[in-house]
Structures are given as C-alpha cells and as structure tokens.
CSV table of C-alpha atoms in Angstrom, one decimal:
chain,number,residue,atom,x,y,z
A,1,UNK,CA,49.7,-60.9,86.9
A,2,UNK,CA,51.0,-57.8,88.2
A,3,UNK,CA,49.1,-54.7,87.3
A,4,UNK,CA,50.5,-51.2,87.0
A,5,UNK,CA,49.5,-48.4,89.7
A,6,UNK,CA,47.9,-45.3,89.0
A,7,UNK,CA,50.0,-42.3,88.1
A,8,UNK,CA,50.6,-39.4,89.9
A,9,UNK,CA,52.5,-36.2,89.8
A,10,UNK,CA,52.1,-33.7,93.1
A,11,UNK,CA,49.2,-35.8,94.1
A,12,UNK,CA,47.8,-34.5,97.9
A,13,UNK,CA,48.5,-36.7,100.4
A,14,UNK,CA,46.6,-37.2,104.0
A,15,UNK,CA,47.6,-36.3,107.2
A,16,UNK,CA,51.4,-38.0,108.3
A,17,UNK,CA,50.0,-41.1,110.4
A,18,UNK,CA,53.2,-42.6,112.5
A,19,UNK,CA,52.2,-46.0,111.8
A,20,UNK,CA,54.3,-48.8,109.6
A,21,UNK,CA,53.0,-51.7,107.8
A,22,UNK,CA,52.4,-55.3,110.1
A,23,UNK,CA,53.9,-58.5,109.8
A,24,UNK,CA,51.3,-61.4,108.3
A,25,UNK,CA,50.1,-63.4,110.7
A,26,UNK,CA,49.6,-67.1,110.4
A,27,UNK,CA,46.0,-67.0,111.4
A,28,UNK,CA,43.1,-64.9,111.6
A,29,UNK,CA,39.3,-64.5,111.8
A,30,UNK,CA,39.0,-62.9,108.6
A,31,UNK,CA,41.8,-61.8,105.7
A,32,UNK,CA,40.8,-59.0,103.5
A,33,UNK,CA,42.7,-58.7,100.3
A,34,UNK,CA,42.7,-55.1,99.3
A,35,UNK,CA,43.4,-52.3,101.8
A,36,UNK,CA,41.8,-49.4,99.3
A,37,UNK,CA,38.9,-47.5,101.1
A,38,UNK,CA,36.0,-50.4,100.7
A,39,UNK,CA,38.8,-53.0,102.2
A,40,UNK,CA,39.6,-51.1,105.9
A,41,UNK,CA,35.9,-50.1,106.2
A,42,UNK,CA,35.0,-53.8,106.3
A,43,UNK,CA,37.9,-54.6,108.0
A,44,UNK,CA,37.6,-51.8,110.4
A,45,UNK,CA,34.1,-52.5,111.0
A,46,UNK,CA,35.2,-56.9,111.8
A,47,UNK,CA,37.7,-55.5,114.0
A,48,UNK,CA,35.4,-53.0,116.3
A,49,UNK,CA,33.3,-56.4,116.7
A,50,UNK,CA,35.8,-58.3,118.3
A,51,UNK,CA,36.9,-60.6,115.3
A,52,UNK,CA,41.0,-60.6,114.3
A,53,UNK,CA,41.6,-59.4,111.3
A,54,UNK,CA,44.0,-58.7,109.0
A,55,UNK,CA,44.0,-56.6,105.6
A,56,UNK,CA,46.8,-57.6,102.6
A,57,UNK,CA,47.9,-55.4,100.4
A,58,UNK,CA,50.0,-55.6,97.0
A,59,UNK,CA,51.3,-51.9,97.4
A,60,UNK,CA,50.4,-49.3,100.0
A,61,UNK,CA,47.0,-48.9,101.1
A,62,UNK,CA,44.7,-46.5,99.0
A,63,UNK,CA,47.4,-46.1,95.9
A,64,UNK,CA,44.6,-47.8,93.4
A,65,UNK,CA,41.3,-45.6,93.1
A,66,UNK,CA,40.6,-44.4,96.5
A,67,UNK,CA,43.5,-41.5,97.0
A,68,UNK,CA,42.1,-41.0,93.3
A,69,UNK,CA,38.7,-39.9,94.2
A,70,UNK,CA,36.8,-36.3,95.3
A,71,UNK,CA,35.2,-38.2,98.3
A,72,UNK,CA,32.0,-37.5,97.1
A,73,UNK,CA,28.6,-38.8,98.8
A,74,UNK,CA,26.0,-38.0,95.8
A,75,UNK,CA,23.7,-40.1,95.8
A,76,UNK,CA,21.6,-37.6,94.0
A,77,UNK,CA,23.9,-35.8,91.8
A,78,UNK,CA,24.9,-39.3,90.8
A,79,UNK,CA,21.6,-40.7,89.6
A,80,UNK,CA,20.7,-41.6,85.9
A,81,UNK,CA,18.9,-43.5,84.0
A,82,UNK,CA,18.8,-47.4,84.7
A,83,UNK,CA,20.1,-46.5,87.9
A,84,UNK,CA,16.6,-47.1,90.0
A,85,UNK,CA,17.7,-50.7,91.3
A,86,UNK,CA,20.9,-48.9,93.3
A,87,UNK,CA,19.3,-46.1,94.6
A,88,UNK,CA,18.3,-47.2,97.6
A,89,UNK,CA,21.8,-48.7,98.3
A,90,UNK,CA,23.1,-45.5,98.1
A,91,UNK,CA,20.4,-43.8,99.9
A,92,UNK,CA,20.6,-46.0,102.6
A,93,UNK,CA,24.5,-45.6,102.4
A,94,UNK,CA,24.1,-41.7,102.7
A,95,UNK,CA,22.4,-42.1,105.6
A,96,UNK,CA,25.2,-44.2,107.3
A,97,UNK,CA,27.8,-42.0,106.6
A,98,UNK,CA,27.2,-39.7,109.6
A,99,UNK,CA,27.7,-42.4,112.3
A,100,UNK,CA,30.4,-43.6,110.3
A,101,UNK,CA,32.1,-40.1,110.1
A,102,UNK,CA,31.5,-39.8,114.2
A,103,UNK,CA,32.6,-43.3,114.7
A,104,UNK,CA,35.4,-42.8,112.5
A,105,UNK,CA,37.0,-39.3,113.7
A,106,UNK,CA,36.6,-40.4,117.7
A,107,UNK,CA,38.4,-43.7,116.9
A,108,UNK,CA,41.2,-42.3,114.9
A,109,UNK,CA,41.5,-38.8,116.2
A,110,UNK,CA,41.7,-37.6,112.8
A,111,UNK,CA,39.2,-35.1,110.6
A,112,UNK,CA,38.2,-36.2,107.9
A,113,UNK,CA,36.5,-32.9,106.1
A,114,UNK,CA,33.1,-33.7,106.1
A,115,UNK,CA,31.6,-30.8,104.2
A,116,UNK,CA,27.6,-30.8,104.0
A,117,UNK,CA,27.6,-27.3,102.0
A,118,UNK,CA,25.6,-29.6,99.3
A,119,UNK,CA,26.5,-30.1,95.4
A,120,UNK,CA,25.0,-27.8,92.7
A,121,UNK,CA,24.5,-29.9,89.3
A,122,UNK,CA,24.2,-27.0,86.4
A,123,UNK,CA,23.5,-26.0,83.2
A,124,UNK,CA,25.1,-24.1,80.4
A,125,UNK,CA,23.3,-23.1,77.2
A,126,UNK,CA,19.7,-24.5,76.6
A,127,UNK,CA,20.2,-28.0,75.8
A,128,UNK,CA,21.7,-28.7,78.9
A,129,UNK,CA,18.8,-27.4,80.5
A,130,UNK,CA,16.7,-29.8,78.5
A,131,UNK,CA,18.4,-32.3,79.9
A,132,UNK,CA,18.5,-31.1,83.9
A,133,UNK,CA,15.4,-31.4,83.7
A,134,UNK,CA,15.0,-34.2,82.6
A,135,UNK,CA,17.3,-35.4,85.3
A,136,UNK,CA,15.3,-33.5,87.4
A,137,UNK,CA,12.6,-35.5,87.0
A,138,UNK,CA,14.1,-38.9,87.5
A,139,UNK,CA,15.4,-37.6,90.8
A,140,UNK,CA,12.0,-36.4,91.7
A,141,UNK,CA,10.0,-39.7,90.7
A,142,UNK,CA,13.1,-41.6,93.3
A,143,UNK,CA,12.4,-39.4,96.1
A,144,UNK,CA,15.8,-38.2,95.8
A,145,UNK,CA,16.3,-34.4,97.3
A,146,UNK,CA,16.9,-31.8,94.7
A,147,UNK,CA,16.0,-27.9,94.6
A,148,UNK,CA,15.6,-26.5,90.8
A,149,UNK,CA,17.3,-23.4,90.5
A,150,UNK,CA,17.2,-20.7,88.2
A,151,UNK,CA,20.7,-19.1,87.0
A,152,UNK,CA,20.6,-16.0,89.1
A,153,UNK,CA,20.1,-18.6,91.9
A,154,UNK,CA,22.7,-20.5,90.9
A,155,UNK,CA,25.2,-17.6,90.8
A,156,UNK,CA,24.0,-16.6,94.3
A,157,UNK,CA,25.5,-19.4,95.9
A,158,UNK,CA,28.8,-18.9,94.0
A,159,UNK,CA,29.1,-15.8,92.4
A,160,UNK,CA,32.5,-16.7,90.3
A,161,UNK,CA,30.5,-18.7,88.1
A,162,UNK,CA,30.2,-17.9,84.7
A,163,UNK,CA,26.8,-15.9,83.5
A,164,UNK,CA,26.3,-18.5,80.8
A,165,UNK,CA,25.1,-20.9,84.2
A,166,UNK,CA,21.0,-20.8,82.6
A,167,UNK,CA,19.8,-23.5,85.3
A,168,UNK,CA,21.0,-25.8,88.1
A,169,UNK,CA,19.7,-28.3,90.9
A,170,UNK,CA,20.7,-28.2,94.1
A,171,UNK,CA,21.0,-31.1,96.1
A,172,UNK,CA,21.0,-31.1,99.7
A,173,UNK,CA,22.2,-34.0,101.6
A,174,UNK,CA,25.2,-34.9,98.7
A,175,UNK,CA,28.3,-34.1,100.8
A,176,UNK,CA,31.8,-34.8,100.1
A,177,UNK,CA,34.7,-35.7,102.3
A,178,UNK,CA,38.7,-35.9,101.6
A,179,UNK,CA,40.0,-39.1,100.6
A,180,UNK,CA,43.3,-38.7,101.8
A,181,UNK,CA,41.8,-37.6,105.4
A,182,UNK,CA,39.6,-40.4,105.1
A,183,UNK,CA,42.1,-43.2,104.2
A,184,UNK,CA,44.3,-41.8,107.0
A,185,UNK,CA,42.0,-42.3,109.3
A,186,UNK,CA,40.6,-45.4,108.5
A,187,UNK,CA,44.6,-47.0,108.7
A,188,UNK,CA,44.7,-45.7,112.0
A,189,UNK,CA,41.5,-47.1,113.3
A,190,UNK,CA,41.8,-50.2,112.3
A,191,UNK,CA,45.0,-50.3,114.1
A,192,UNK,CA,43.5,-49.2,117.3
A,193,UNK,CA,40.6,-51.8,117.1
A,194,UNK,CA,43.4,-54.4,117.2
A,195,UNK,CA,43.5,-55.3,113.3
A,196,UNK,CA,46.6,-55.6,110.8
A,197,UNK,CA,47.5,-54.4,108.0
A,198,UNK,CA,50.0,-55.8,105.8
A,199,UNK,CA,51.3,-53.6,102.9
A,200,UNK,CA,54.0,-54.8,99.9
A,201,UNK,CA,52.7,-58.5,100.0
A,202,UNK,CA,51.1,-59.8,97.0
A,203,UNK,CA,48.5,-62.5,97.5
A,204,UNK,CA,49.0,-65.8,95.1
A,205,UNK,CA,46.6,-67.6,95.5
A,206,UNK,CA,43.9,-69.3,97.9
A,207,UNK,CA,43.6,-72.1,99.9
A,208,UNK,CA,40.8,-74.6,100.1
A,209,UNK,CA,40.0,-77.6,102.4
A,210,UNK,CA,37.3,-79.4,100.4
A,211,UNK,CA,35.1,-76.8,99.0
A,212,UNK,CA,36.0,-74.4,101.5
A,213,UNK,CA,38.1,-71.1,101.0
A,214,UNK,CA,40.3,-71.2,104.1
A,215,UNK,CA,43.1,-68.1,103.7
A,216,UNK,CA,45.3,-66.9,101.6
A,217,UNK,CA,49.1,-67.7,100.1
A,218,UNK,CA,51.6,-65.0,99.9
A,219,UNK,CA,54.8,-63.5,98.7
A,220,UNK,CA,55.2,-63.0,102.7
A,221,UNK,CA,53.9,-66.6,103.6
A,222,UNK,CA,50.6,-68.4,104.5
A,223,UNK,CA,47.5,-67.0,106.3
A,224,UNK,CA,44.8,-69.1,107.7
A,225,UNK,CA,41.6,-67.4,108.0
A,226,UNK,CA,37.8,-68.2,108.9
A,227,UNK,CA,36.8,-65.7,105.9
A,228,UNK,CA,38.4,-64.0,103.1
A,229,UNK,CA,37.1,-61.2,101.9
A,230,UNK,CA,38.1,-60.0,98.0
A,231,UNK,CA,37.9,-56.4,98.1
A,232,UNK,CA,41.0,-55.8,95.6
A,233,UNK,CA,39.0,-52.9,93.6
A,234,UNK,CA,39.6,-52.8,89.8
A,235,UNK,CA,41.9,-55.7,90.7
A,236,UNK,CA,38.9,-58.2,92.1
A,237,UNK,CA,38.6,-59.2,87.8
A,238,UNK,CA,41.7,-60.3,87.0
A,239,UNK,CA,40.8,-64.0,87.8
A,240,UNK,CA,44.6,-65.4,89.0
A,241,UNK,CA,43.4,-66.1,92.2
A,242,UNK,CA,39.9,-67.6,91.5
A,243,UNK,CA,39.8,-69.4,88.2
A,244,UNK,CA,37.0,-71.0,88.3
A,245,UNK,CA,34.6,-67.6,88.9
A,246,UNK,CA,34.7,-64.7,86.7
A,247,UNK,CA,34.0,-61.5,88.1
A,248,UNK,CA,33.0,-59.0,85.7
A,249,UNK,CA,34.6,-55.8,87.1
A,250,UNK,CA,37.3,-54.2,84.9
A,251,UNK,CA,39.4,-50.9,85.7
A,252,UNK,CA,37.4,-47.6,84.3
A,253,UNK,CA,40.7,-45.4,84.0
A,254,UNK,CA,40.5,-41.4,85.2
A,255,UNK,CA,42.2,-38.3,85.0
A,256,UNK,CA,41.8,-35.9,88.0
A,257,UNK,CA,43.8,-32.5,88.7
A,258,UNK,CA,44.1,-30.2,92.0
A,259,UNK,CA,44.5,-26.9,91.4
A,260,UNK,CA,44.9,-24.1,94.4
A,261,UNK,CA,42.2,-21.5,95.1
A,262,UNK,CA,43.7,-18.3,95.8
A,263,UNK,CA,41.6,-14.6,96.7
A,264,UNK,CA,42.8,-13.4,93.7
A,265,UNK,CA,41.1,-16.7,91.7
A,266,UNK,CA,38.2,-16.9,93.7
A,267,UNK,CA,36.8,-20.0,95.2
A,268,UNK,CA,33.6,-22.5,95.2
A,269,UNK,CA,32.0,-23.6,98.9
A,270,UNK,CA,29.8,-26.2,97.1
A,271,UNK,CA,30.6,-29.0,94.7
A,272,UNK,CA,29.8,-28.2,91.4
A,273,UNK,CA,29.1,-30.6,88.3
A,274,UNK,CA,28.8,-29.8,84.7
A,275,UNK,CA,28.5,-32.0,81.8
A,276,UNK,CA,31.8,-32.3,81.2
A,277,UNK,CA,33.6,-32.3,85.0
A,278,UNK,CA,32.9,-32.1,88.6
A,279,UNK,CA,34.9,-29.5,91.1
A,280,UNK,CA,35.3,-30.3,94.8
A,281,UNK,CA,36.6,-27.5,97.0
A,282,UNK,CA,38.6,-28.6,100.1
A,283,UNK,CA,39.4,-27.4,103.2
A,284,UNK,CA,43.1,-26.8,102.7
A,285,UNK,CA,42.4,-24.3,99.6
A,286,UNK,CA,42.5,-27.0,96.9
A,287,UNK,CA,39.7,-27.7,94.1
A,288,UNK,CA,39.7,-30.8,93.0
A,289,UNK,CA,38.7,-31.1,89.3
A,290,UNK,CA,37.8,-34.8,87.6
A,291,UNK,CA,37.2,-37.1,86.0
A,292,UNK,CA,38.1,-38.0,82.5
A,293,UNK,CA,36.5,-41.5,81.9
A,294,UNK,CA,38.6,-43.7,79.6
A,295,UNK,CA,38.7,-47.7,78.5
A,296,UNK,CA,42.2,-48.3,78.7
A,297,UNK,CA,42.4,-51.3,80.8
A,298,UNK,CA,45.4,-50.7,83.1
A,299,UNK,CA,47.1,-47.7,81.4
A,300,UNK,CA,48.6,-45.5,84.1
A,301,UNK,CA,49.6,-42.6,82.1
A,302,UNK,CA,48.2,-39.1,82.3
A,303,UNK,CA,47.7,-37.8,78.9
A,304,UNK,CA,47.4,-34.1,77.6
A,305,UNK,CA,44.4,-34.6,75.9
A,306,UNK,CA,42.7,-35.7,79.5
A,307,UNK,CA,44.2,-32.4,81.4
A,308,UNK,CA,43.4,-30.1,78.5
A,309,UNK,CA,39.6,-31.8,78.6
A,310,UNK,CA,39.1,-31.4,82.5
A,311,UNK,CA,41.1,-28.1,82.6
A,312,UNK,CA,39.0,-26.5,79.5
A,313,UNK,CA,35.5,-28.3,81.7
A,314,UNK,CA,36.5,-26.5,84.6
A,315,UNK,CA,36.6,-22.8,82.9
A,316,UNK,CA,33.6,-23.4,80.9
A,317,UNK,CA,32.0,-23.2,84.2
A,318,UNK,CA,34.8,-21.0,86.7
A,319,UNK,CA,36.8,-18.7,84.9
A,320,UNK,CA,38.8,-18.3,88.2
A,321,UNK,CA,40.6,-21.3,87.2
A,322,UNK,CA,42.7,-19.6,84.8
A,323,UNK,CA,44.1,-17.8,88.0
A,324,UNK,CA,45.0,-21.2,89.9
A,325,UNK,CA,47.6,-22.9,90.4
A,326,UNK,CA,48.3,-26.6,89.6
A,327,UNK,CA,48.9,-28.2,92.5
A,328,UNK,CA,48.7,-32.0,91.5
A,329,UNK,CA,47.8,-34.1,88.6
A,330,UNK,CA,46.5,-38.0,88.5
A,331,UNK,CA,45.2,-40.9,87.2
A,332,UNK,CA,43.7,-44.2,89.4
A,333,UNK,CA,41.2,-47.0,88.1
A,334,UNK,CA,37.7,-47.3,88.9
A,335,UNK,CA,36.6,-50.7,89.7
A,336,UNK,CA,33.3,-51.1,87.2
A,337,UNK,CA,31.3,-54.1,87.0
A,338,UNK,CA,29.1,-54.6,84.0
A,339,UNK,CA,26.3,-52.9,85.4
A,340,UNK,CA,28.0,-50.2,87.2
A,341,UNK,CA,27.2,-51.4,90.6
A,342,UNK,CA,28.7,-53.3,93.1
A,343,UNK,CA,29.0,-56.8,93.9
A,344,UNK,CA,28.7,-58.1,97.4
A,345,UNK,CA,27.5,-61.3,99.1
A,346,UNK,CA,29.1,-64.8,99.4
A,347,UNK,CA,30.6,-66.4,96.3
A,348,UNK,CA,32.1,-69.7,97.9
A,349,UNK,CA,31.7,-71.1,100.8
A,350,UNK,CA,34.5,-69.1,102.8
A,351,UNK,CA,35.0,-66.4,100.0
A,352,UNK,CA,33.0,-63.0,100.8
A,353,UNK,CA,33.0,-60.5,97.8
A,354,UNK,CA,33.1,-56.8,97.9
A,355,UNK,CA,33.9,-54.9,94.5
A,356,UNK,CA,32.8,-53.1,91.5
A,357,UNK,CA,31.6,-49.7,93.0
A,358,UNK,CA,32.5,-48.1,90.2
A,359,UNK,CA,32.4,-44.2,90.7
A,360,UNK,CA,30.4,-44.4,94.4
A,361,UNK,CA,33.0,-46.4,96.7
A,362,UNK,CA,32.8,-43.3,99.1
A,363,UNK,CA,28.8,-43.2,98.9
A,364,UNK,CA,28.6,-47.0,100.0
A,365,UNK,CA,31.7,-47.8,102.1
A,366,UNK,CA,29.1,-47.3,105.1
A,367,UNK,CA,26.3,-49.6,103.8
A,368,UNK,CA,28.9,-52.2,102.1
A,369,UNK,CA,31.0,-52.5,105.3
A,370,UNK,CA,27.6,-52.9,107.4
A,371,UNK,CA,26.5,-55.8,104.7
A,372,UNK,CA,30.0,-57.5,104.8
A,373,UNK,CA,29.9,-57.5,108.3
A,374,UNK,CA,26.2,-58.8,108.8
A,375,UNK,CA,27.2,-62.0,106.4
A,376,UNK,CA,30.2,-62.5,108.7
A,377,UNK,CA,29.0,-62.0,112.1
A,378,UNK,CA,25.6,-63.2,111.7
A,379,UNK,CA,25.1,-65.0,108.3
A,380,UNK,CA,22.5,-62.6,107.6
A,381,UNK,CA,21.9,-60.6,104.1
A,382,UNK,CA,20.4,-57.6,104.7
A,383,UNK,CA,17.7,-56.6,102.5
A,384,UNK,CA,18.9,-53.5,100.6
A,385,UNK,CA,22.6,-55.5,99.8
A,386,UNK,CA,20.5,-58.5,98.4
A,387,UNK,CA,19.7,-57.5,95.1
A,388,UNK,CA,23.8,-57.4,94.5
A,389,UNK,CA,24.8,-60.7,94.7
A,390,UNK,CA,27.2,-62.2,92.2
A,391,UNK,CA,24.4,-64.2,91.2
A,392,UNK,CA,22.4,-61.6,88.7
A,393,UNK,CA,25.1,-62.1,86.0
A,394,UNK,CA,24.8,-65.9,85.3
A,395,UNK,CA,22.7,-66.2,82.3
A,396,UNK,CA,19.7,-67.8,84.2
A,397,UNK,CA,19.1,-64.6,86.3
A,398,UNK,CA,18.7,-63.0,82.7
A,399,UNK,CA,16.0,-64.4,81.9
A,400,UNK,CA,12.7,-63.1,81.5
A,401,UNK,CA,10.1,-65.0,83.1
C-alpha cells in the first residue's frame, strides 16, 4: 500500500548537492530499504567498510520524518519517566555523534551546523516548576547532565524570554544539528564511499531462498543482496512486505513551523523547551518551532488548530515571535514503536531491522548505524543495542518470572 508523504509548504531545504538518483543494481552486499536519516547512516557506515551497498527509496530521500525534525541530540532534555532502559542508548549515541559529525563533514565536504550552545528546558508558572523538578530528579538519579536554574538565570542566557520563565534546567552536552544539512551530507557521502542510492523505486516485496531473506523485488527490477536491512521509518509497520512478522511501529504525525529571526524580533542561541513546544535556532536565522503530536495514522495535512497550538507555545515563552516571519510550515510522521524506542537486531535469517525511533532518530543514528554495522560485518550484538531486539514484544518476553 502506498502511503501519503508528509506535507509541506515553504519547508527549508539543505544545501544544492549536484548529485542524481542511481540505477538499481542487480546485486549487492547489502540493500537498505529506506534512504531517511537512520537508512544512509547505516548504509554509509557498510559502505566506508568496504561492503557494496545500495539504499532504495519509494520517493526522495529524507521526504518522510527526517527533513521533518529540529536535529536535536537530547538525550537529557528528552528523558521521562519509563524511559531508564534507553538511556544508555542514547547516552552512548550522544557520545558518538562527534566522530560521526568529523567523519561526516570531511567525507562530504558539507557543514552540517553542529551547535553545542546546550538546550534550556523551562518553566512557566508554579506547577511547571513542580514538575521540573521532578524531572530534575529523574535526570539526576540517570547520571544525566543538567544545571537547575533559577528564572533570572534563565533570562541571562536569553534575555527575550518572557519574565513569567520561574525556573529551568540547563543541559549541557544536548546539541542540535540541521537536518537538511545533515541529510545533504549524508547523500553525498555515501556516494563518495562507493554506495547507491536509488530514489522513485518502490520495493514489493522480498525474496527468499529457503528461510533466507536474499534481496528485494522492485518497481525498477530485482536486487540480490547478502543483507537487507528494513529501515523504512514509520513505513517499517505496514506489513506488505513481511507478512508473516508484525512490527509494532506506527506513524506519530507532527506539525512543525520555521519562522525567521530578525534584530527587530530578537533571537534564541540555545534550544529552548516548554511544555507545550520546543524552539531550535539555526544558523541561517531560522527558529524552528515543533512539534504537535497527533494519532492520525497517515494524515498529511497541516491543520490550523496544530499552527495556532505551536505558534501560541512559542509566545507563551518568546514574545519576539510575534515579530517573525513565517518562513515554512510542515508536517512528517514519526516512526513509534509501542514502547517508544527502537527496534534493531536480526529478525530473519537475512533480514536486519532498524526502526521505530520515535522522536530521537538524530540522537541514535550514530549508535544504531554502529549496531547495524557490528551485526553485519561481524555478527556481533553489541551490548547497549541488545536490550532492543524485536524479540521483547512477543508475549513470552512479557512475562514476569
């Protein structure tokens, strides 16, 4: 079944790469279906080891959540309760991303706006202090780095913030990069470490010898492949092309906007969480404001009641936004699984998974890409990817003992 692509009106793009899409090949090392930000980092990361690869992609690469996202590493800022068991994923994945980023930049020859300013989580009005805090303390008790702050404080570091701001944290090593920048860069990389990409070609179906997944059929022919590695984002659920496993990931719609800092407007250098919306200031002027979080399967369509509740989030906290400009609105799908983290290991003989990241597929593209490639190139697991396995949602792994 064909599913519908996010929407987008103005939406920023990365920087013009000269690059076309590849012809498919009739064998490789390893197919990846999905060329969103998860699929090129594994199969950039195959293709700097030597292997052929070659990435398949229904539309263009990045058009389902990963042009969609801030690009933000917060592994912090992100935490909440139940979340303990991912943590040191993400951690770990936080700690990747600068070789990644160096790797990454020299390979391509592209920036990719790695800001390390930090991320301010606030409060406005007592109750959300009460429950800082209290997130606060479930960031202390997981070792994770964050600096209380007092509202003065806060305002210190950005003065254009309202003087309702009563509290904040202030965490440290949660960085953010561009997405566009990013995605540019990893479709030029892969091509210079030898590997395909293949855009506007709908996979159908896989093939199997025995019990073995062996490639992939597709609207542009057959590929033949050692591996195949499902990395189709909010797509991976669907179940067309594997029957006989269901993957519980499902599309978590959101609403983003851009809007254009200006003197007159002010401007934020760190990004900034409320309640209700985070704001990511980027290096060309824009401030990227999201995310509305919505059930709505494959629904595409920006709605007014999404803008009005991001735009009206936004000046709770930044009355400067009144002054911007709206640069860009859109929508893309998250790829959720039903415990909001992701799903990666082996789950045929042949068949690699990678999907389900839910809102941190630019925190773990580093630590997932590492854990796809360990399985491939060395049949090895490594220890902080094991507890993700496919296996934890079958009813026996339930269970309590």
């Amino acid at each position: 079944m064909h599913a519908t692509r996010a929407q987008t009106i103005g939406r920023r793009s990365g920087p013009a790469t000269s690059e076309g899409t590849d012809r498919l090949p009739e064998r490789a090392d390893v197919a990846v279906i999905g060329a969103g930000l998860i699929g090129l980092s594994i199969a950039w990361r195959l293709a700097r080891a030597g292997l052929a690869v070659a990435v398949v992609e229904r539309g263009t690469a990045g058009d389902g959540a990963s042009l969609a996202a801030t690009g933000m590493l917060a592994a912090a800022a992100e935490h909440e309760p139940g979340g303990e068991g991912l943590s040191p994923l993400c951690v770990e994945s936080q700690r990747l991303w600068h070789p990644f980023r160096d790797e990454l930049e020299a390979e391509s020859g592209l920036a990719i706006d790695y800001r390390r300013e930090g991320t301010l989580v606030i409060a406005l009005g007592r109750d959300e202090v009460e429950r800082l805090r209290f997130r606060h303390e479930l960031q202390r008790r997981d070792g994770l780095a964050a600096e209380w702050l007092s509202g003065p404080a806060v305002r210190a570091r950005e003065p254009g913030l309202r003087p309702t701001v009563t509290a904040g944290l202030f965490c440290p090593d949660d960085h953010q990069v561009d997405p566009a920048r990013v995605m540019a860069a990893l479709r030029r990389a892969l091509r210079a470490a030898g590997g395909r990409l293949v855009e506007e070609t709908t996979v159908t179906a896989l093939t199997r010898e025995g019990g073995r997944i062996t490639g992939i059929e597709t609207s542009a022919g057959a590929l033949r492949a050692g591996t195949t590695v499902l990395a189709s984002g909010a797509w991976a659920g669907e179940g067309g092309l594997i029957p006989d496993l269901a993957l519980p990931v499902r599309p978590l719609k959101g609403q983003s906007m851009a809007l254009q800092m200006t003197p007159r407007s002010g401007h934020l250098s760190h990004v900034v969480w409320t309640e209700q919306v985070h704001m990511a200031p980027k290096a060309d002027g824009t401030l990227i404001v999201g995310a509305t979080v919505e059930e709505t399967g494959f629904d595409p369509h920006l709605t007014a009641g999404g803008l009005y509740a991001l735009l009206e989030g936004a000046r709770r906290a930044l009355p400067g936004v009144e002054e911007m400009r709206v640069a860009g609105v859109w929508s893309g799908f998250r790829p959720t699984s039903d415990d909001d983290a992701p799903i990666l290991g082996e789950a045929r003989p042949g068949l690699v998974l990678a999907a389900g990241h839910h809102r941190n597929g630019y925190l773990l593209a580093p630590v997932t890409a590492e854990a796809v490639a360990a399985l491939i190139l060395r049949g090895e697991t490594l220890p902080v990817a094991a507890p993700f396995g496919l296996a934890r949602f079958t009813p026996s792994s339930r269970e309590t003992p």
